[in-house]
Amino acid sequence: MDMLENMRAKASSAFAQLTHGRADGRESARGERELRARNTLAFKGGSYSLVLSAVVLAILVGINVIATSLPTSWTQYDISASKLYSVTAATKTAVNALDEDVTIYWIVQADEENSVIENLLDKYDQLSDHITVVKKNPDTYPNFAEQYTDSTVQNNSLVVECGDRSRYIDYNSIYVTSVNYTTYSYEYSFDGEGAITSAIAYVTSDDFPQLYVLEGHGEQELPDSFVNQLEKANYEYTSLSLLSEGGVPEDADGVIVYGPETDISDEEKTLLAEYVSGGGKLLMMVGPTENGTLENLASLVGAYGVTVEDGIVVEGDSNHYAFRMPYVLLPDIASTDVTESLANSGYYIVMGEAQGATVGNTGEATVTELLTTSDNSYSKLDGYAITTYQKEEGDVDGPFALAVSIEDESGGGIVWIGSSAFLGDVYNSYSSDANLEFATNALTSLVDEGESTAIPSKSLGSEYLSISETDASTLKLVMLGVLPLACVAAGIVTLVRRKRGRK
């Protein structure tokens, strides 16, 4: 029996081993099939990913190829503060109006192209089919520039040509260096657009406005910045002595009166009044003087209901003056054709040492106030002899107009601005050239009755941030008071919470 049981046990064990072996074989075969299936799926997935990656890469390459052929105006966005890589509406208007072919020669050696100038020229080339940009390598064409200038020609200089008229634009006229008299430091700006648009207007026209600048009354010299704007607008100007000429020349498109120290004579007043009533245009930038109000000059606008008040305007509203100096005015800017670009730009006009005016019965003329003070302003009758900015008995209450535009029924016109100092280097720098733009727009509204091609240069440095005295005080309070106290309070709260958490 023992032998029989032993044999049975051995048989059972052998059967179990056989059965287990078959199961192991089946499991192994199943595992191999699953592995092959996984490998097949992985291969298919990898192939799909490879094909998809190739398709995406091909699409991206195609997009890049197409993008490179598109105009840069479609593919690039100018985020520079001064819009260095954009052109203004004035340029677009001037270029789109072209009916003659203009060639811009770019004098530059190979691999010496200035990227900003290249981008600008590309903009002009895209704006009109009448504009062609041609590179001229001075190594290949060494005598090309001699027919346009006797000066030494630098790389990236330009020549604008139309027919038999041309203008040479030196590289130093594109990248301009000037002196800031408020900081006694150099400032750098880019004037490529202004120079090119001015040159295009010059070579496509032979009729330019003729201006006369009054002299003989201690007038100040026109600031260089304003003279540059006149030249860029292709205005021709010369000095004028009314007494020696006996009147305003017939070819005058406008007369400028800038910063006289003494009054004009009765005869000169009559000549200028007749000039305006006959359709003439007069830009007056006349502020307070040591001699008080210049009565005859003031009477030119007085004939249209504009009364120039004695003294110097002082602001009682801290939102309307700057630098803690109540006579450095930040006037409200009306929305007119003259001021529209400034009213929408967020810039301040900074006007110091100004006379104010009030507008009464204007008769048949149309009078528009361009710049105005607040209701809290007043005119200090002591003028330059003032000893306090506080309002005193006898001072004239505001509000005042600091600039007005007058349209005579004859078609003549006057723009009166109650300050000449505002156009000087100091106040113009404070305004980041907004003062210059205002004066240029005022002249353009009189003479051109359209949009000026005198485009201001674009700063390559920092600009002044002009804010009112109220805003300055608020910023000081926040930066020196609120923020430090908030930080201290946050630290105390955090410390208290940590101590409570330990208990």
Coordinates of C-alpha atoms in Angstrom, one line a residue:
M1 CA 0.0 0.0 0.0
D2 CA 2.8 2.3 0.8
M3 CA 4.3 1.6 -2.5
L4 CA 1.0 2.2 -4.2
E5 CA 0.5 5.6 -2.4
N6 CA 4.0 6.6 -3.3
M7 CA 3.4 5.9 -6.9
R8 CA 0.2 7.9 -6.9
A9 CA 1.9 10.8 -5.3
K10 CA 4.6 10.8 -7.9
A11 CA 2.1 10.6 -10.7
S12 CA 0.1 13.4 -9.2
S13 CA 3.2 15.5 -8.9
A14 CA 4.2 14.8 -12.5
F15 CA 0.8 15.7 -13.7
A16 CA 0.8 19.0 -11.7
Q17 CA 4.3 19.9 -13.1
L18 CA 3.0 19.1 -16.7
T19 CA -0.1 21.2 -16.2
H20 CA 1.9 24.1 -14.7
G21 CA 4.4 23.9 -17.5
R22 CA 1.6 24.1 -20.1
A23 CA 0.1 27.1 -18.2
D24 CA 3.5 28.8 -18.1
G25 CA 3.8 28.2 -21.9
R26 CA 0.4 29.7 -22.5
E27 CA 1.2 32.8 -20.3
S28 CA 4.6 33.2 -22.1
A29 CA 2.9 33.1 -25.5
R30 CA 0.3 35.6 -24.4
G31 CA 3.0 37.9 -23.0
E32 CA 4.9 37.7 -26.3
R33 CA 1.7 38.5 -28.3
E34 CA 1.0 41.5 -26.0
L35 CA 4.6 42.7 -26.3
R36 CA 4.4 42.5 -30.1
A37 CA 1.1 44.4 -30.0
R38 CA 2.6 47.1 -27.8
N39 CA 5.6 47.4 -30.1
T40 CA 3.3 47.6 -33.1
L41 CA 1.3 50.4 -31.4
A42 CA 4.4 52.2 -30.3
F43 CA 5.8 52.1 -33.8
K44 CA 2.5 53.3 -35.3
G45 CA 2.3 56.1 -32.7
G46 CA 5.9 57.1 -33.3
S47 CA 5.4 57.1 -37.1
Y48 CA 2.2 59.2 -36.6
S49 CA 4.1 61.6 -34.4
L50 CA 7.0 61.8 -36.9
V51 CA 4.6 62.5 -39.8
L52 CA 2.7 65.1 -37.8
S53 CA 5.9 66.8 -36.7
A54 CA 7.0 66.9 -40.3
V55 CA 3.7 68.4 -41.4
V56 CA 3.8 71.1 -38.6
L57 CA 7.4 71.9 -39.5
A58 CA 6.5 72.3 -43.2
I59 CA 3.5 74.5 -42.3
L60 CA 5.8 76.7 -40.1
V61 CA 8.4 77.0 -42.8
G62 CA 5.7 77.9 -45.3
I63 CA 4.3 80.6 -42.9
N64 CA 7.8 82.0 -42.4
V65 CA 8.4 82.1 -46.2
I66 CA 5.1 83.9 -46.7
A67 CA 5.7 86.3 -43.8
T68 CA 9.1 87.3 -45.1
S69 CA 7.4 88.3 -48.4
L70 CA 4.8 90.4 -46.7
P71 CA 5.2 94.2 -46.1
T72 CA 6.9 94.9 -42.7
S73 CA 3.9 97.1 -41.8
W74 CA 1.9 93.9 -41.7
T75 CA 4.4 91.8 -39.7
Q76 CA 6.0 94.3 -37.3
Y77 CA 4.4 96.4 -34.5
D78 CA 6.0 99.6 -33.3
I79 CA 6.1 99.6 -29.4
S80 CA 8.7 102.3 -29.1
A81 CA 7.7 105.3 -27.0
S82 CA 8.5 107.8 -29.7
K83 CA 7.1 105.6 -32.5
L84 CA 10.6 105.4 -34.1
Y85 CA 9.5 102.7 -36.5
S86 CA 6.3 104.3 -37.7
V87 CA 5.3 107.1 -40.0
T88 CA 2.9 109.9 -39.1
A89 CA -0.5 110.7 -40.7
A90 CA 1.2 113.8 -42.3
T91 CA 3.6 111.6 -44.2
K92 CA 0.9 109.2 -45.3
T93 CA -1.2 112.2 -46.6
A94 CA 1.7 113.7 -48.4
V95 CA 2.9 110.5 -50.0
N96 CA -0.5 109.2 -51.0
A97 CA -1.1 112.5 -52.8
L98 CA 1.9 112.1 -55.1
D99 CA 1.3 112.1 -58.9
E100 CA 4.9 112.3 -59.9
D101 CA 7.7 109.7 -59.5
V102 CA 10.2 110.3 -56.7
T103 CA 13.4 108.4 -56.3
I104 CA 15.2 108.2 -52.9
Y105 CA 18.9 107.4 -53.3
W106 CA 20.4 105.6 -50.3
I107 CA 24.1 106.3 -50.3
V108 CA 25.6 103.4 -48.2
Q109 CA 28.4 100.9 -48.4
A110 CA 27.6 97.2 -48.3
D111 CA 26.9 95.9 -44.8
E112 CA 26.8 99.4 -43.3
E113 CA 23.1 99.9 -43.6
N114 CA 21.4 101.6 -40.6
S115 CA 18.5 99.4 -39.6
V116 CA 16.2 102.3 -38.5
I117 CA 16.8 104.1 -41.8
E118 CA 16.3 100.9 -43.7
N119 CA 12.9 100.3 -42.0
L120 CA 11.9 103.9 -42.7
L121 CA 12.7 103.7 -46.4
D122 CA 10.8 100.5 -46.6
K123 CA 7.8 102.3 -45.2
Y124 CA 8.0 105.0 -47.9
D125 CA 8.5 102.4 -50.6
Q126 CA 5.3 100.6 -49.5
L127 CA 3.2 103.7 -49.2
S128 CA 3.2 104.7 -52.8
D129 CA 4.0 103.2 -56.3
H130 CA 5.4 106.7 -57.1
I131 CA 8.4 106.2 -54.7
T132 CA 11.4 104.1 -55.5
V133 CA 14.3 103.5 -53.2
V134 CA 17.7 102.9 -54.9
K135 CA 20.9 102.0 -53.1
K136 CA 24.1 103.6 -54.3
N137 CA 27.3 102.1 -52.9
P138 CA 30.0 104.9 -52.9
D139 CA 32.6 102.2 -53.5
T140 CA 30.9 101.3 -56.8
Y141 CA 29.7 104.8 -57.6
P142 CA 32.3 107.1 -56.1
N143 CA 31.2 110.2 -58.0
F144 CA 27.5 109.8 -57.7
A145 CA 26.9 112.2 -54.8
E146 CA 29.0 115.0 -56.3
Q147 CA 26.2 116.1 -58.6
Y148 CA 24.0 116.8 -55.5
T149 CA 26.4 118.2 -52.8
D150 CA 29.9 119.5 -52.3
S151 CA 30.0 118.2 -48.7
T152 CA 31.7 115.0 -47.6
V153 CA 29.1 112.3 -47.8
Q154 CA 28.7 109.9 -44.9
N155 CA 27.2 106.5 -45.0
N156 CA 23.4 106.4 -44.8
S157 CA 23.0 109.8 -46.3
L158 CA 20.1 110.3 -48.8
V159 CA 19.2 112.1 -52.0
V160 CA 15.5 112.8 -52.9
E161 CA 14.9 113.5 -56.5
C162 CA 12.0 114.3 -58.8
G163 CA 12.6 115.5 -62.3
D164 CA 15.2 118.2 -62.2
R165 CA 14.7 119.0 -58.5
S166 CA 16.6 117.3 -55.7
R167 CA 17.5 117.7 -52.1
Y168 CA 20.5 116.1 -50.3
I169 CA 19.9 114.9 -46.7
D170 CA 23.1 114.4 -44.7
Y171 CA 23.3 111.7 -42.1
N172 CA 23.8 114.3 -39.4
S173 CA 20.4 115.8 -40.4
I174 CA 18.8 112.4 -39.8
Y175 CA 20.4 111.7 -36.4
V176 CA 20.4 115.1 -34.7
T177 CA 22.4 116.2 -31.7
S178 CA 21.2 119.2 -29.7
V179 CA 21.8 120.9 -26.4
N180 CA 19.3 120.8 -23.6
Y181 CA 19.7 124.2 -21.8
T182 CA 17.7 123.0 -18.8
T183 CA 20.2 120.2 -18.0
Y184 CA 23.2 121.4 -20.0
S185 CA 23.5 118.0 -21.6
Y186 CA 23.3 116.7 -25.1
E187 CA 20.1 115.2 -26.5
Y188 CA 19.8 112.9 -29.5
S189 CA 16.8 112.6 -31.8
F190 CA 15.9 110.9 -35.1
D191 CA 14.6 113.2 -37.8
G192 CA 14.6 110.8 -40.8
E193 CA 10.8 111.1 -41.4
G194 CA 10.7 114.9 -41.1
A195 CA 13.7 115.3 -43.5
I196 CA 12.4 112.8 -46.1
T197 CA 8.8 114.1 -46.1
S198 CA 10.0 117.7 -46.3
A199 CA 12.3 116.8 -49.2
I200 CA 9.5 115.0 -51.1
A201 CA 7.3 118.1 -50.7
Y202 CA 10.2 120.3 -51.9
V203 CA 11.1 118.3 -55.0
T204 CA 7.4 117.9 -56.1
S205 CA 6.4 121.6 -55.8
D206 CA 7.8 124.9 -56.9
D207 CA 5.3 127.1 -54.9
F208 CA 6.3 127.7 -51.3
P209 CA 4.6 130.0 -48.7
Q210 CA 6.4 133.3 -48.1
L211 CA 6.6 134.5 -44.5
Y212 CA 7.8 137.8 -43.1
V213 CA 9.1 138.2 -39.5
L214 CA 8.5 141.6 -38.0
E215 CA 11.6 143.5 -36.7
G216 CA 12.5 146.9 -35.3
H217 CA 11.0 146.5 -31.8
G218 CA 13.6 144.5 -29.9
E219 CA 12.1 141.3 -31.1
Q220 CA 13.7 138.0 -30.0
E221 CA 15.4 135.7 -32.4
L222 CA 13.1 132.9 -33.5
P223 CA 14.3 129.7 -31.6
D224 CA 16.3 127.3 -33.7
S225 CA 13.8 124.5 -33.1
F226 CA 11.0 126.7 -34.6
V227 CA 13.3 127.8 -37.5
N228 CA 14.0 124.1 -38.3
Q229 CA 10.2 123.5 -38.4
L230 CA 9.8 126.3 -40.9
E231 CA 12.5 124.9 -43.1
K232 CA 11.1 121.4 -42.9
A233 CA 7.7 122.8 -43.9
N234 CA 9.5 124.5 -46.9
Y235 CA 8.5 128.0 -45.7
E236 CA 10.6 130.8 -47.1
Y237 CA 10.9 133.6 -44.6
T238 CA 12.7 137.0 -44.3
S239 CA 12.7 139.9 -41.9
L240 CA 10.2 142.8 -42.4
S241 CA 10.5 146.5 -41.3
L242 CA 7.0 148.0 -41.9
L243 CA 8.3 151.5 -41.7
S244 CA 10.9 151.0 -44.4
E245 CA 8.7 148.8 -46.6
G246 CA 5.7 151.0 -46.2
G247 CA 3.4 148.0 -45.7
V248 CA 3.3 144.2 -45.9
P249 CA 4.6 142.9 -49.2
E250 CA 2.0 141.6 -51.6
D251 CA 3.6 138.2 -51.8
A252 CA 3.3 137.6 -48.0
D253 CA 1.4 134.5 -47.0
G254 CA 1.8 135.4 -43.4
V255 CA 3.5 137.7 -40.9
I256 CA 5.1 136.5 -37.6
V257 CA 5.4 138.8 -34.6
Y258 CA 7.7 137.2 -32.0
G259 CA 8.7 138.6 -28.6
P260 CA 8.9 142.3 -29.1
E261 CA 10.2 144.4 -26.2
T262 CA 8.6 147.7 -27.3
D263 CA 5.3 148.5 -29.0
I264 CA 4.7 149.1 -32.6
S265 CA 3.8 152.6 -33.8
D266 CA 0.3 153.8 -34.8
E267 CA 1.3 153.7 -38.4
E268 CA 2.5 150.1 -38.1
K269 CA -0.7 149.2 -36.2
T270 CA -2.8 150.6 -39.1
L271 CA -0.7 148.7 -41.7
L272 CA -1.1 145.4 -39.9
A273 CA -4.8 145.9 -39.3
E274 CA -5.4 146.7 -43.0
Y275 CA -3.3 143.6 -43.9
V276 CA -5.5 141.3 -41.8
S277 CA -8.8 142.9 -42.9
G278 CA -7.7 142.4 -46.5
G279 CA -7.2 138.7 -46.0
G280 CA -3.8 138.6 -44.5
K281 CA -2.6 136.1 -41.8
L282 CA -0.8 137.1 -38.6
L283 CA 0.8 134.9 -35.9
M284 CA 1.4 136.9 -32.7
M285 CA 3.5 135.4 -29.9
V286 CA 3.6 138.4 -27.6
G287 CA 4.0 138.1 -23.8
P288 CA 4.3 140.5 -21.0
T289 CA 7.3 142.9 -21.0
E290 CA 9.1 145.1 -18.6
N291 CA 7.1 148.0 -20.1
G292 CA 3.8 146.4 -19.4
T293 CA 1.1 145.7 -22.1
L294 CA 2.0 146.7 -25.7
E295 CA -1.1 148.6 -26.4
N296 CA -1.0 149.0 -30.1
L297 CA -0.2 145.3 -30.6
A298 CA -3.0 144.4 -28.2
S299 CA -5.4 146.6 -30.1
L300 CA -5.0 144.3 -33.2
V301 CA -6.9 141.6 -31.4
G302 CA -8.9 144.1 -29.4
A303 CA -10.7 145.1 -32.6
Y304 CA -12.3 141.6 -32.5
G305 CA -13.4 141.7 -28.9
V306 CA -10.3 140.1 -27.4
T307 CA -9.0 142.2 -24.4
V308 CA -5.4 141.6 -23.3
E309 CA -5.2 142.0 -19.6
D310 CA -2.3 143.8 -17.8
G311 CA 0.1 141.8 -15.7
I312 CA 1.3 138.2 -15.6
V313 CA -1.1 135.3 -15.1
V314 CA -0.8 133.2 -11.9
E315 CA -2.7 130.0 -11.2
G316 CA -4.6 129.4 -8.0
D317 CA -5.4 125.8 -8.9
S318 CA -2.5 123.4 -8.4
N319 CA -3.8 121.2 -11.2
H320 CA -3.0 123.9 -13.6
Y321 CA 0.6 124.8 -12.7
A322 CA 3.9 122.9 -12.5
F323 CA 7.1 122.7 -10.5
R324 CA 5.5 124.5 -7.5
M325 CA 5.6 127.7 -9.6
P326 CA 2.1 129.2 -10.0
Y327 CA 3.3 131.2 -13.0
V328 CA 4.4 128.1 -15.0
L329 CA 1.0 127.3 -16.4
L330 CA -0.6 124.1 -17.6
P331 CA -3.5 125.4 -19.5
D332 CA -6.6 123.4 -20.6
I333 CA -6.3 122.6 -24.3
A334 CA -9.5 123.0 -26.4
S335 CA -10.4 120.5 -29.1
T336 CA -9.8 122.5 -32.4
D337 CA -8.1 121.9 -35.7
V338 CA -5.0 123.7 -34.2
T339 CA -4.9 121.7 -31.0
E340 CA -6.4 118.4 -31.9
S341 CA -3.1 116.5 -32.1
L342 CA -2.2 117.7 -28.6
A343 CA -5.6 117.4 -27.0
N344 CA -5.6 113.7 -27.9
S345 CA -2.0 112.9 -27.1
G346 CA -1.9 113.5 -23.3
Y347 CA 0.9 116.1 -23.5
Y348 CA 0.8 119.3 -21.6
I349 CA 1.6 122.7 -23.0
V350 CA 3.9 124.4 -20.5
M351 CA 3.4 128.2 -20.6
G352 CA 5.4 130.5 -18.4
E353 CA 5.4 134.3 -18.1
A354 CA 2.1 134.7 -19.9
Q355 CA -0.5 137.4 -20.4
G356 CA -4.2 136.5 -20.4
A357 CA -7.1 137.8 -22.4
T358 CA -10.9 137.8 -22.1
V359 CA -13.2 137.5 -25.0
G360 CA -16.2 139.8 -25.4
N361 CA -18.3 141.0 -28.3
T362 CA -16.5 139.6 -31.4
G363 CA -18.8 141.2 -34.0
E364 CA -18.7 139.5 -37.4
A365 CA -15.4 137.7 -36.6
T366 CA -15.1 134.1 -35.3
V367 CA -13.0 133.9 -32.1
T368 CA -11.9 130.5 -30.7
E369 CA -10.2 130.1 -27.4
L370 CA -7.4 127.6 -27.8
L371 CA -5.7 127.6 -24.4
T372 CA -7.5 128.6 -21.2
T373 CA -6.7 128.9 -17.5
S374 CA -8.8 127.7 -14.5
D375 CA -11.5 129.8 -12.8
N376 CA -9.0 130.2 -9.9
S377 CA -6.4 132.1 -12.0
Y378 CA -5.7 135.8 -11.7
S379 CA -3.4 138.3 -13.3
K380 CA -0.8 140.0 -11.1
L381 CA -0.8 143.6 -12.1
D382 CA 2.8 144.1 -10.8
G383 CA 4.0 142.1 -13.7
Y384 CA 7.7 141.2 -13.5
A385 CA 7.9 143.2 -10.2
I386 CA 5.6 140.8 -8.3
T387 CA 6.7 139.9 -4.7
T388 CA 4.1 137.3 -3.9
Y389 CA 2.0 134.8 -5.8
Q390 CA -0.9 135.3 -3.5
K391 CA -3.9 137.2 -4.9
E392 CA -3.9 140.9 -3.9
E393 CA -6.3 143.7 -4.1
G394 CA -6.5 145.0 -7.7
D395 CA -5.4 141.8 -9.4
V396 CA -7.7 140.8 -12.2
D397 CA -9.8 137.6 -11.8
G398 CA -9.7 134.8 -14.4
P399 CA -10.4 132.7 -16.2
F400 CA -8.3 133.8 -19.1
A401 CA -7.6 132.7 -22.7
L402 CA -3.8 132.3 -23.2
A403 CA -4.2 131.7 -26.9
V404 CA -7.0 132.6 -29.4
S405 CA -7.7 132.1 -33.0
I406 CA -9.5 134.8 -34.9
E407 CA -11.1 134.5 -38.4
D408 CA -12.0 137.8 -40.0
E409 CA -15.0 138.0 -42.3
S410 CA -12.6 138.9 -45.1
G411 CA -10.8 135.6 -44.8
G412 CA -7.9 137.1 -42.9
G413 CA -6.9 135.6 -39.6
I414 CA -4.9 136.0 -36.4
V415 CA -3.5 133.5 -33.9
W416 CA -2.6 135.4 -30.7
I417 CA -0.5 133.6 -28.0
G418 CA 0.1 135.5 -24.8
S419 CA 3.7 134.4 -24.3
S420 CA 6.9 134.3 -26.3
A421 CA 8.8 132.5 -23.5
F422 CA 6.8 129.4 -24.1
L423 CA 8.6 128.7 -27.3
G424 CA 12.1 129.0 -25.8
D425 CA 14.3 126.0 -25.1
V426 CA 13.5 125.8 -21.4
Y427 CA 9.7 125.6 -21.5
N428 CA 9.7 123.7 -24.8
S429 CA 11.9 121.0 -23.2
Y430 CA 9.5 120.8 -20.2
S431 CA 6.6 120.1 -22.6
S432 CA 8.6 117.5 -24.6
D433 CA 8.2 119.6 -27.7
A434 CA 4.4 120.1 -27.3
N435 CA 4.9 123.9 -27.3
L436 CA 6.8 123.7 -30.6
E437 CA 4.0 121.5 -32.1
F438 CA 1.4 124.0 -30.9
A439 CA 3.2 127.0 -32.5
T440 CA 3.8 125.0 -35.7
N441 CA 0.1 124.0 -35.9
A442 CA -1.0 127.6 -35.3
L443 CA 1.1 128.8 -38.2
T444 CA -0.1 125.9 -40.4
S445 CA -3.7 126.7 -39.7
L446 CA -3.2 130.2 -40.9
V447 CA -0.9 129.8 -43.9
D448 CA -1.6 126.3 -45.2
E449 CA -5.1 125.7 -44.0
G450 CA -4.2 122.1 -43.9
E451 CA -1.8 119.5 -42.4
S452 CA 1.8 120.5 -42.1
T453 CA 4.7 118.4 -43.5
A454 CA 6.9 119.8 -40.7
I455 CA 7.2 116.6 -38.7
P456 CA 8.9 116.9 -35.3
S457 CA 12.0 114.8 -34.7
K458 CA 11.7 111.7 -32.5
S459 CA 13.6 111.6 -29.3
L460 CA 16.1 108.9 -28.7
G461 CA 16.4 109.7 -25.0
S462 CA 14.1 110.3 -22.1
E463 CA 11.3 112.9 -22.1
Y464 CA 10.1 115.1 -19.3
L465 CA 7.1 114.0 -17.4
S466 CA 5.1 117.1 -16.9
I467 CA 2.4 116.7 -14.2
S468 CA 0.4 119.2 -12.2
E469 CA 1.3 120.2 -8.7
T470 CA -1.7 118.3 -7.3
D471 CA -0.6 115.1 -9.0
A472 CA 2.9 115.6 -7.8
S473 CA 1.8 116.0 -4.2
T474 CA -0.4 112.9 -4.5
L475 CA 2.5 110.8 -5.8
K476 CA 4.7 112.0 -3.0
L477 CA 2.0 111.1 -0.4
V478 CA 1.6 107.6 -1.9
M479 CA 5.3 106.9 -2.4
L480 CA 6.6 108.4 0.9
G481 CA 3.6 107.8 3.1
V482 CA 1.0 105.3 2.1
L483 CA 3.4 102.6 0.7
P484 CA 5.9 102.6 3.6
L485 CA 3.1 102.5 6.2
A486 CA 1.4 99.7 4.3
C487 CA 4.6 97.7 4.3
V488 CA 5.1 98.3 8.1
A489 CA 1.4 97.3 8.7
A490 CA 1.8 94.1 6.7
G491 CA 5.0 93.2 8.7
I492 CA 3.2 93.7 12.0
V493 CA 0.3 91.6 11.0
T494 CA 2.6 88.8 9.8
L495 CA 4.6 88.9 13.1
V496 CA 1.4 88.8 15.2
R497 CA 0.1 85.8 13.3
R498 CA 3.3 83.9 13.7
K499 CA 3.4 84.4 17.4
R500 CA -0.2 83.3 17.8
G501 CA 0.6 80.2 15.7
R502 CA 3.4 79.2 18.2
K503 CA 1.0 79.2 21.2

